[in-house]
Coordinates of C-alpha atoms in Angstrom, one line a residue:
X1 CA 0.0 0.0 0.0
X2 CA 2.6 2.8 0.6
X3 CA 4.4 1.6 -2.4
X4 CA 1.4 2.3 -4.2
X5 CA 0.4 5.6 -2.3
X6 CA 4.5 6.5 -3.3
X7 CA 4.4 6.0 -7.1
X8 CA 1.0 7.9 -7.1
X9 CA 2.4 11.0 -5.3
X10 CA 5.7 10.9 -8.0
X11 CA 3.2 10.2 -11.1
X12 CA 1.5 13.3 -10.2
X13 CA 4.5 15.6 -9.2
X14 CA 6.0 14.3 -12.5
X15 CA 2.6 15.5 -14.6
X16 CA 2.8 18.8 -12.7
X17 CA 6.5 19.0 -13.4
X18 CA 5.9 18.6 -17.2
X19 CA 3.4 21.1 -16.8
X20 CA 5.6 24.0 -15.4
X21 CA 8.1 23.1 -17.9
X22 CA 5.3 23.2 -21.3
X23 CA 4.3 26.7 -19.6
X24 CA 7.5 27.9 -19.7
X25 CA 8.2 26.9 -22.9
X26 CA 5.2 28.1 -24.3
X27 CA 6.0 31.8 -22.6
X28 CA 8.9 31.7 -24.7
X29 CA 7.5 31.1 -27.8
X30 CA 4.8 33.3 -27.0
X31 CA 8.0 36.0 -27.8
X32 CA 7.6 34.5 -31.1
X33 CA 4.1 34.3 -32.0
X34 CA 4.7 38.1 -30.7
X35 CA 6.5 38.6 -33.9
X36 CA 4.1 38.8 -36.5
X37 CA 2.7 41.9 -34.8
X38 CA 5.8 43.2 -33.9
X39 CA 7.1 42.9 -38.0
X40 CA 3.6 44.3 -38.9
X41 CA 4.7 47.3 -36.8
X42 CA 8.1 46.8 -38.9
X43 CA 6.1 46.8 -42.1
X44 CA 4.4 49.7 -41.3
X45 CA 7.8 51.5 -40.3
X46 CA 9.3 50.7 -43.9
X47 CA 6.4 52.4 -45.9
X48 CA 6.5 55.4 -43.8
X49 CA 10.1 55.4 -44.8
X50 CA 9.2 55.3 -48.2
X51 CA 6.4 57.9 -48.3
X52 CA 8.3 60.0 -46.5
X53 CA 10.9 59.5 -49.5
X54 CA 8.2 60.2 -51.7
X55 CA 7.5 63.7 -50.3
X56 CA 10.7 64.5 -50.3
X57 CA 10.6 63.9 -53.9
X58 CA 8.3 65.7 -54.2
X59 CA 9.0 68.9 -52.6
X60 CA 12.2 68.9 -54.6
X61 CA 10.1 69.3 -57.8
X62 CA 7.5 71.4 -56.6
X63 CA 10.6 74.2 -55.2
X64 CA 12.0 74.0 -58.6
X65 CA 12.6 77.9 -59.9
X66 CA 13.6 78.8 -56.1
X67 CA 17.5 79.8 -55.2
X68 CA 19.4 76.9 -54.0
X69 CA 20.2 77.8 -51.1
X70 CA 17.0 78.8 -49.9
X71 CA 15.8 75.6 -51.6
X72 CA 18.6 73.5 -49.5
X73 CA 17.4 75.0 -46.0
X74 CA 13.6 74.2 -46.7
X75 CA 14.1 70.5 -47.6
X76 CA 16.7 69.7 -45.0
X77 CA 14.1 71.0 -42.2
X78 CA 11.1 69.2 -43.8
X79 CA 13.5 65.3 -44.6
X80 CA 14.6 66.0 -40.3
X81 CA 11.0 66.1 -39.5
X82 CA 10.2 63.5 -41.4
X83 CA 13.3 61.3 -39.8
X84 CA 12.1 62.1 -35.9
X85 CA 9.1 60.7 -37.1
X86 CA 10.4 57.7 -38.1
X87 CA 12.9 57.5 -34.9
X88 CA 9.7 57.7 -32.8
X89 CA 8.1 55.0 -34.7
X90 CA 11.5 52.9 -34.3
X91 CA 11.5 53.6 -30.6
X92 CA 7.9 52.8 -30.0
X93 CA 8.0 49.4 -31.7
X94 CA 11.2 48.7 -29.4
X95 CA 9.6 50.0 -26.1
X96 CA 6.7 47.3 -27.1
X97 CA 9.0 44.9 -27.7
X98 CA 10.8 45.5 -24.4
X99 CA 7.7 45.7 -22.6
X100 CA 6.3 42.2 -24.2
X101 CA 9.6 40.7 -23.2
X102 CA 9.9 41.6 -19.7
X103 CA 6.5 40.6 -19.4
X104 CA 7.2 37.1 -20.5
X105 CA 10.1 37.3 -18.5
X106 CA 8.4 37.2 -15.7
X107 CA 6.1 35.0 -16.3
X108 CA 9.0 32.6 -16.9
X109 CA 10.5 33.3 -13.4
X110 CA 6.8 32.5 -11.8
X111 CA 7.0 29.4 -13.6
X112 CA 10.6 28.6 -12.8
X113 CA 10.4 29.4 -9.5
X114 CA 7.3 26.5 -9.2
X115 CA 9.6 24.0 -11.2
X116 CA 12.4 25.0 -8.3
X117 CA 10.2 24.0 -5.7
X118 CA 9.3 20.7 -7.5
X119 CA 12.8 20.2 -7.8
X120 CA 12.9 19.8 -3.9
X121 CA 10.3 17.5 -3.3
X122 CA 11.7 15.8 -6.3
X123 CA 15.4 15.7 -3.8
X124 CA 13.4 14.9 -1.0
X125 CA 12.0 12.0 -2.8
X126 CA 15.3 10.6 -3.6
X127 CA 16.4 10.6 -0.3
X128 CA 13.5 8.7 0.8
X129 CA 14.6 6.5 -1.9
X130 CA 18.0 6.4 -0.8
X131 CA 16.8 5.4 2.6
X132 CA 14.7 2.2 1.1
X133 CA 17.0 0.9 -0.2
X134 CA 19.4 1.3 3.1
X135 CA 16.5 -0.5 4.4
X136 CA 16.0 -3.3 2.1
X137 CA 20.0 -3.8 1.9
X138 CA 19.8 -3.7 5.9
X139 CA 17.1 -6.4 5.6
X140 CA 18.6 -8.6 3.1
X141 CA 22.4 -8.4 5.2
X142 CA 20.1 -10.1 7.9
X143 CA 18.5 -12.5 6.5
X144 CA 21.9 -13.9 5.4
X145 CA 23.6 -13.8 8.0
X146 CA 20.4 -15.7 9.9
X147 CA 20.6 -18.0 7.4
X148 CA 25.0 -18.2 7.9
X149 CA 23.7 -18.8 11.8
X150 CA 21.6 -21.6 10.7
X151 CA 18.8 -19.4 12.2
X152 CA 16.8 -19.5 8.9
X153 CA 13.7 -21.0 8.3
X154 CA 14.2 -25.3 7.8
X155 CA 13.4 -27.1 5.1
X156 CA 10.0 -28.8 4.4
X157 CA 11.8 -32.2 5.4
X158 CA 12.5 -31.2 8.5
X159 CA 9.2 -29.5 9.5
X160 CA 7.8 -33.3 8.4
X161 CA 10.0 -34.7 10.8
X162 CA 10.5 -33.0 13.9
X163 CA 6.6 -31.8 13.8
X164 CA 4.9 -33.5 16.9
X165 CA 1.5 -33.4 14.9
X166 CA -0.4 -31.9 11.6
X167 CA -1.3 -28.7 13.3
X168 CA 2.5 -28.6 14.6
X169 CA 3.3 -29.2 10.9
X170 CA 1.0 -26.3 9.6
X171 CA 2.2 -24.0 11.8
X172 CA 5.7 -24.0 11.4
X173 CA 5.1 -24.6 7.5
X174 CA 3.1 -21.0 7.6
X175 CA 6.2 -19.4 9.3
X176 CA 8.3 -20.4 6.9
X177 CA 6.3 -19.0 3.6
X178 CA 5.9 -15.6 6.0
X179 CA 9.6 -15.7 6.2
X180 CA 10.2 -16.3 2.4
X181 CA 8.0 -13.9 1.6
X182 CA 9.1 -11.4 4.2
X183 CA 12.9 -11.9 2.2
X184 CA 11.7 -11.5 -1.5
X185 CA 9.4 -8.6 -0.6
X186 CA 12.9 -6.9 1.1
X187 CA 14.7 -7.9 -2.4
X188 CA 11.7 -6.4 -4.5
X189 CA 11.7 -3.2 -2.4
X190 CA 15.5 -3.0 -3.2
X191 CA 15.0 -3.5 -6.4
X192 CA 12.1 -0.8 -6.8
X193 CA 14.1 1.6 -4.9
X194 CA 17.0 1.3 -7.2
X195 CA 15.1 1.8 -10.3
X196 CA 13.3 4.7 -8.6
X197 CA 16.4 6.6 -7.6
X198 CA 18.0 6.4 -11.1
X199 CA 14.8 7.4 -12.7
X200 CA 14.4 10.9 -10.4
X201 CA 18.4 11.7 -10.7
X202 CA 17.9 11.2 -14.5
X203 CA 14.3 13.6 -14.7
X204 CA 16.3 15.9 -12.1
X205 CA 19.4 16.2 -14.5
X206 CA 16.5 17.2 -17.2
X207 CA 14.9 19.3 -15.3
X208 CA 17.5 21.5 -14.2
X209 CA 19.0 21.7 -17.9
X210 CA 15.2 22.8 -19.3
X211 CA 15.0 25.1 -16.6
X212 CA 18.7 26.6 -17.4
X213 CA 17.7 27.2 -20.9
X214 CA 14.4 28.7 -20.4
X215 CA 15.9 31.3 -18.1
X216 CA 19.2 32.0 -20.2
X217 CA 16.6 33.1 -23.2
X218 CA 14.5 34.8 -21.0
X219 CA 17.6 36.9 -19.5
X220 CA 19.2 37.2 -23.0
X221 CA 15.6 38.4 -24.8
X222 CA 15.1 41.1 -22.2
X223 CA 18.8 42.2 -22.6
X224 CA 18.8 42.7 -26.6
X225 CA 15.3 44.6 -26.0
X226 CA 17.0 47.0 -23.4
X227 CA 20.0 47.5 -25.7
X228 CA 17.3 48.6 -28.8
X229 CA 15.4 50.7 -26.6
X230 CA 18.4 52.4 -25.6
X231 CA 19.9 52.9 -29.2
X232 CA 16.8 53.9 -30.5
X233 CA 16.5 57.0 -27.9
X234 CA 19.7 57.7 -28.7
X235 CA 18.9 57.9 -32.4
X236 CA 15.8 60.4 -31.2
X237 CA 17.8 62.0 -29.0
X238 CA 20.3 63.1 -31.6
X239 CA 17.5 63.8 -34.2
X240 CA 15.3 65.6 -32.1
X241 CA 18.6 68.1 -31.7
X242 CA 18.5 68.0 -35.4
X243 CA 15.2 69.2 -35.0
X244 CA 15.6 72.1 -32.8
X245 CA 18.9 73.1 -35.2
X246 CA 16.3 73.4 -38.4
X247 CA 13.4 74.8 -36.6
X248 CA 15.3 77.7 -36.0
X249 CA 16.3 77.9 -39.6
X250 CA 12.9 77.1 -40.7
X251 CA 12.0 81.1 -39.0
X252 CA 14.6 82.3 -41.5
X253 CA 12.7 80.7 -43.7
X254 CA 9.3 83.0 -43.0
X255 CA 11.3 85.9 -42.7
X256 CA 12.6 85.2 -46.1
X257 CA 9.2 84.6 -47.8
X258 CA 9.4 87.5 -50.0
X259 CA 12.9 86.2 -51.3
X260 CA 11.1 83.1 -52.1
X261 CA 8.3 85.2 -54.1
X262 CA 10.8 87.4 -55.8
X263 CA 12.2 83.4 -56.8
X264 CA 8.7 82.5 -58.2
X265 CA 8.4 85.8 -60.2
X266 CA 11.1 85.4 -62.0
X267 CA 10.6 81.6 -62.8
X268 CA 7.0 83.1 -63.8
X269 CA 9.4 86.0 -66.7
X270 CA 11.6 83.1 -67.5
X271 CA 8.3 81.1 -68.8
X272 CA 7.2 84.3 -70.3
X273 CA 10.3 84.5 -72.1
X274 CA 10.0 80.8 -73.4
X275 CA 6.5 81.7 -75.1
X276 CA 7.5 84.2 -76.3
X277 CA 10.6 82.5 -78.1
X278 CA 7.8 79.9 -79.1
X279 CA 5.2 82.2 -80.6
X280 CA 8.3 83.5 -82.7
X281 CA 9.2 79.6 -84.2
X282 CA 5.6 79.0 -84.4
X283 CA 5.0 82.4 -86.4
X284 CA 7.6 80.8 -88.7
X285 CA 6.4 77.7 -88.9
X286 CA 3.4 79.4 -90.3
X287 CA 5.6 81.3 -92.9
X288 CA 6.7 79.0 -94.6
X289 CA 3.6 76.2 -94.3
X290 CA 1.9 79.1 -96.0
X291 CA 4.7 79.3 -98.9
X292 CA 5.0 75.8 -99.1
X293 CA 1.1 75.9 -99.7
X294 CA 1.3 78.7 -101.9
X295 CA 4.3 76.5 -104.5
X296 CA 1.8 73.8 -104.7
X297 CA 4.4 71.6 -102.5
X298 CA 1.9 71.2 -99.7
X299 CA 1.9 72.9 -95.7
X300 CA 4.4 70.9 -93.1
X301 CA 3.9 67.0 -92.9
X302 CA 1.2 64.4 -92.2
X303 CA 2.0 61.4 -89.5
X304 CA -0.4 58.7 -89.0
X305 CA 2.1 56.7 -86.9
X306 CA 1.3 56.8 -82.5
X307 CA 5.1 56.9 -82.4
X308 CA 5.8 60.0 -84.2
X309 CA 6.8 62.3 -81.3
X310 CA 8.9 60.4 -78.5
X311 CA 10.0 61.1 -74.7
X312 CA 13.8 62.6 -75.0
X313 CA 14.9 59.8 -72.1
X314 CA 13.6 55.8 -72.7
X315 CA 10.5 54.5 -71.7
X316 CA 9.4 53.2 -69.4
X317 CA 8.9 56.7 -67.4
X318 CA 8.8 57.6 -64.0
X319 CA 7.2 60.9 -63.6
X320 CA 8.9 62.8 -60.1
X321 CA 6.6 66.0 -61.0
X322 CA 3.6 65.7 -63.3
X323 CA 2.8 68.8 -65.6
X324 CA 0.0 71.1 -64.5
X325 CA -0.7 73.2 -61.6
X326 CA 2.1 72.9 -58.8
X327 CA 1.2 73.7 -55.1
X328 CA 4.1 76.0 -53.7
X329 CA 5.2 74.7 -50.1
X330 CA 6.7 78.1 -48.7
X331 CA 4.6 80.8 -49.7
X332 CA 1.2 79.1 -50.1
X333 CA -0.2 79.4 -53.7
X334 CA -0.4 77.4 -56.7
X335 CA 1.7 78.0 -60.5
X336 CA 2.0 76.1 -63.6
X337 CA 4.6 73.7 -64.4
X338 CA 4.5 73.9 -67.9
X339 CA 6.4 70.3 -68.4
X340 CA 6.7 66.9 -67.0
X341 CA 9.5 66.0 -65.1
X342 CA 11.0 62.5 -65.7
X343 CA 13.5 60.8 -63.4
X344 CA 16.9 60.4 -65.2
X345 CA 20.5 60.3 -63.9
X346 CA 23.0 62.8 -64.2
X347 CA 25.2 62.4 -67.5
X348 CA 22.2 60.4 -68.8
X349 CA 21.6 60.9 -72.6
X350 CA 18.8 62.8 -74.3
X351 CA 17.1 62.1 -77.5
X352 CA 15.7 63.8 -80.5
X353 CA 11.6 63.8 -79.8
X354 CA 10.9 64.0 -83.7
X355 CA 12.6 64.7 -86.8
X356 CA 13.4 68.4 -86.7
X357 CA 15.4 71.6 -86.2
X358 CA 17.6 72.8 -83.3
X359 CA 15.8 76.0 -83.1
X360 CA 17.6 77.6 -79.7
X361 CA 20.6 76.4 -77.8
X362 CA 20.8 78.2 -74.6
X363 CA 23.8 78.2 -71.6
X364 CA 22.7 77.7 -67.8
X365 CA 24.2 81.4 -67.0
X366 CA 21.5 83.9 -67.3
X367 CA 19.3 81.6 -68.2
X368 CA 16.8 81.6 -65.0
X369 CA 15.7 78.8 -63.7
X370 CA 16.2 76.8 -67.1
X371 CA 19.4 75.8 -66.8
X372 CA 21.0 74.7 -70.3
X373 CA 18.2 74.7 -72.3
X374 CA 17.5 73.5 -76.3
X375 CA 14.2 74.1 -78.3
X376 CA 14.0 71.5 -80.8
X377 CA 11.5 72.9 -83.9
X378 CA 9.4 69.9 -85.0
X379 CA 8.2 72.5 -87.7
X380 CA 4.3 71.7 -88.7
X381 CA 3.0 68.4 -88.6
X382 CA -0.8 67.2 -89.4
X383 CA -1.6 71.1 -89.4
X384 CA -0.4 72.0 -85.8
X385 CA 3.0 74.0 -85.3
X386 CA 5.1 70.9 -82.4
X387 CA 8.0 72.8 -80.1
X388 CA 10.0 70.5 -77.5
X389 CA 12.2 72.0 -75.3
X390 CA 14.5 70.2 -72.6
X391 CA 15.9 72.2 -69.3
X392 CA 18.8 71.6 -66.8
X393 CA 20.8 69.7 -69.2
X394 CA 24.7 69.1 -68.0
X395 CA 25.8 69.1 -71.5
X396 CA 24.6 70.0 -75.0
X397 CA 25.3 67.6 -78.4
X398 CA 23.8 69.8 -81.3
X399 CA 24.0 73.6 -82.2
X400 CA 21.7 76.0 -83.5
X401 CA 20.2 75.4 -86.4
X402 CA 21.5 71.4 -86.8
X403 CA 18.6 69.0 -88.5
X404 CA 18.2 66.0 -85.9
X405 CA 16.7 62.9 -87.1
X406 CA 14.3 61.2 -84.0
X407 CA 16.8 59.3 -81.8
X408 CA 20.0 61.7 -81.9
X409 CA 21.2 62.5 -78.6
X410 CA 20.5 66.2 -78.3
X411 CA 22.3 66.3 -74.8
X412 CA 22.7 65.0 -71.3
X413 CA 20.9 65.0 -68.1
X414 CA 22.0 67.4 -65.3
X415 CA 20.9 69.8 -63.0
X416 CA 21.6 73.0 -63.7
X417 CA 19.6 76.3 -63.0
X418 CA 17.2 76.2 -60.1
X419 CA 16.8 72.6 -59.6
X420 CA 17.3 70.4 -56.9
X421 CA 18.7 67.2 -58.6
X422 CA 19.2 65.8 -61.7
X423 CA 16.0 65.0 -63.9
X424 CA 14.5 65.9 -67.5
X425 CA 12.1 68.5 -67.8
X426 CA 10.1 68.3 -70.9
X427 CA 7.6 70.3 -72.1
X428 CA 5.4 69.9 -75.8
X429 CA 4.2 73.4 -77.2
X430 CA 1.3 73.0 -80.1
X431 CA 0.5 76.1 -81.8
X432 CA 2.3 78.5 -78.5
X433 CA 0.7 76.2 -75.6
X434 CA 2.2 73.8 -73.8
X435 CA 0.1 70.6 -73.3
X436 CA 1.0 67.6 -71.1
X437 CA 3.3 65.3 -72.5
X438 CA 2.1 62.5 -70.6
X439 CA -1.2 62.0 -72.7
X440 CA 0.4 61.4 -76.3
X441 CA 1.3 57.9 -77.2
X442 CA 3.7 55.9 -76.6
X443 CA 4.7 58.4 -73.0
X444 CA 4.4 55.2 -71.0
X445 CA 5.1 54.6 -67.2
X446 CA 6.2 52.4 -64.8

């Protein structure tokens, strides 16, 4: 019965044991199934990166015509803002982290602390076991040295022979099977104990290994956390200085609005300038469509091909600043962008649009916003007078009045003028307005 009662108590510490040590193992990989929420947070993170990249972009196109330096102040205030943004993101997601980890970590502690305890009554078993077997070898030692004594139990023969009577007989017969199985339940118990004692020392050696581990990674997860916290308030710490640096720029800024206005006005007499250099080609154009008509030779040419009138950098396109109306950051306000801007390297080549004439070739200095500059004269085709002209070129590769075939580099991106990085600007003139050169065929995008 207290064998029984024994192996009871141990199947049920053992059970309880093995469910301590499942808890903590799930609590650590509860830090994993944490993850997915955690690289959600991560996800988000990356496409606020790349939005913020976007309006960068986009603010670059939409101060183009300002002074550079004036250009260079606004945009390095507005990318800081947007990177204390992102360092507050970064440090929240790691303060979550953190807090998620020291959470489990102490959950992990409750539960190893519980799986400690069992680990004593798990010792205090085997020294009970320890003292069984003491027991059982103290029992067996003797029974042999009874039987050395001739003190055992006699044989059966002898019981026959020196029994008085059949009840004598019985008796001493019952003694001796008591005996015997007095000795083999002391050689069983020995036995049992043995087994016992190597089966706890071998869960015990488990245990405490298990137990190891899930405290190292508990200690270890909370430690990288802490580090990340404390790099990524480091990281705000140095941007929000950034900050405060810019912010006080950005009230130079507003003090300097009507430098940024006397900026836009003159982009606005540049553009007045290129219409009026386009009314002049188209008032030519007209000229001699009109002679041509008038020698029975026919006005300009006909196309009936979509690919007539190409973009002067390959297709596919990426557009960093679409043509239209452009909202001015600084000053409030909106003005037209009388091209498309396309996203091209610096030193990149520029092609011929059409079969035509290089009707202006124009140096960056004094040249406004523009930049180098070349009006290519398309002359007049299916009845409308066609005028492309390219800005902020680094380099030119025709000269005034050179016939270009479609495909000829013309020149090479750069950013010269009032630009803030190197891109194309194209604009299409039909009959002295410019129309978007994103609707004609063949202008494709990415």
């Amino acid at each position: 019965m207290k064998n029984l009662v024994m192996k009871r108590m141990q199947s049920r510490r053992a059970r309880r044991l093995s469910g301590l040590l499942a808890a903590g193992a799930l609590c650590l990989s509860g830090m994993a199934t944490a993850g997915p929420a955690f690289a959600t947070d991560r996800d988000d993170l990356v496409e606020q990166q790349e939005q913020q990249a976007a309006e960068i972009e986009s603010l670059q196109s939409s101060l183009e015509g300002v002074d550079s330096d004036l250009q260079e102040i606004y945009l390095k205030t507005e990318e800081t803002r947007g990177q204390v943004a992102t360092a507050e993101t970064e440090l929240a997601i790691a303060q979550n982290e953190l807090a998620a980890a020291e959470r489990d970590q102490q959950a992990v502690a409750a539960q190893l602390e519980a799986a400690q305890a069992e680990l004593e009554n798990i010792e205090a078993d085997i020294e009970q076991g320890e003292d069984d077997i003491e027991q059982a070898r103290s029992n067996l030692a003797e029974l042999g040295r009874a039987q050395y004594r001739g003190e055992s139990t006699p044989s059966t023969v002898d019981m026959i022979v020196n029994a008085n009577s059949t009840e004598d007989f019985l008796d001493s017969y019952a003694s001796s099977e008591a005996l015997n199985r007095a000795e083999s339940s002391a050689l069983t118990q020995a036995q049992q104990a043995v087994s016992r004692n190597e089966t706890r020392a071998a869960r015990q050696s488990d245990v405490e290994e298990q137990i190891s581990n899930l405290k190292d990674q508990a200690d270890a997860l909370v430690e990288e956390k802490t580090e990340k916290e404390a790099n990524a308030q480091n990281k705000k710490n140095e941007l929000e200085e950034l900050q405060a640096s810019y912010e006080q720029q950005s009230a130079e800024l507003e003090s300097r609005k009507a430098d940024f206005q006397a900026s836009l006005d003159k982009t606005q007499s540049a553009y007045d300038d290129t219409a009026a250099a386009i009314a002049a080609i188209d008032e030519e154009n007209a000229r001699r469509a009109a002679a041509a008509n008038n020698s029975g030779g026919g006005g300009g040419t006909v196309s009936t091909g979509s690919s007539w009138l190409i973009p002067v950098v390959p297709t596919p396109l990426y557009v960093t600043s679409p043509f239209g109306m452009r909202w001015y950051p600084i000053t409030g306000g909106y003005w037209m962008h009388n091209g498309v801007d396309l996203r091209s390297t610096c030193g990149s080549p520029q092609y011929a649009p059409a079969n035509g004439t290089v009707a202006r070739v124009i140096p960056a200095a004094g040249n406004s916003t523009h930049g180098n500059q070349i009006y290519i004269n398309l002359g007049t085709v299916n009845g409308h007078s066609w005028v492309v002209v390219t800005n902020h070129l680094s380099a030119f590769n025709v000269s005034v009045g050179q016939t270009v075939k479609q495909g000829d580099i013309i020149g090479y991106t750069g950013q010269t003028g009032d630009v803030t990085g190197c891109h194309a600007h194209m604009e299409v003139w039909r009959d002295g307005s410019v129309i978007d050169p994103m609707s004609l065929p063949g202008f494709t995008t990415y």
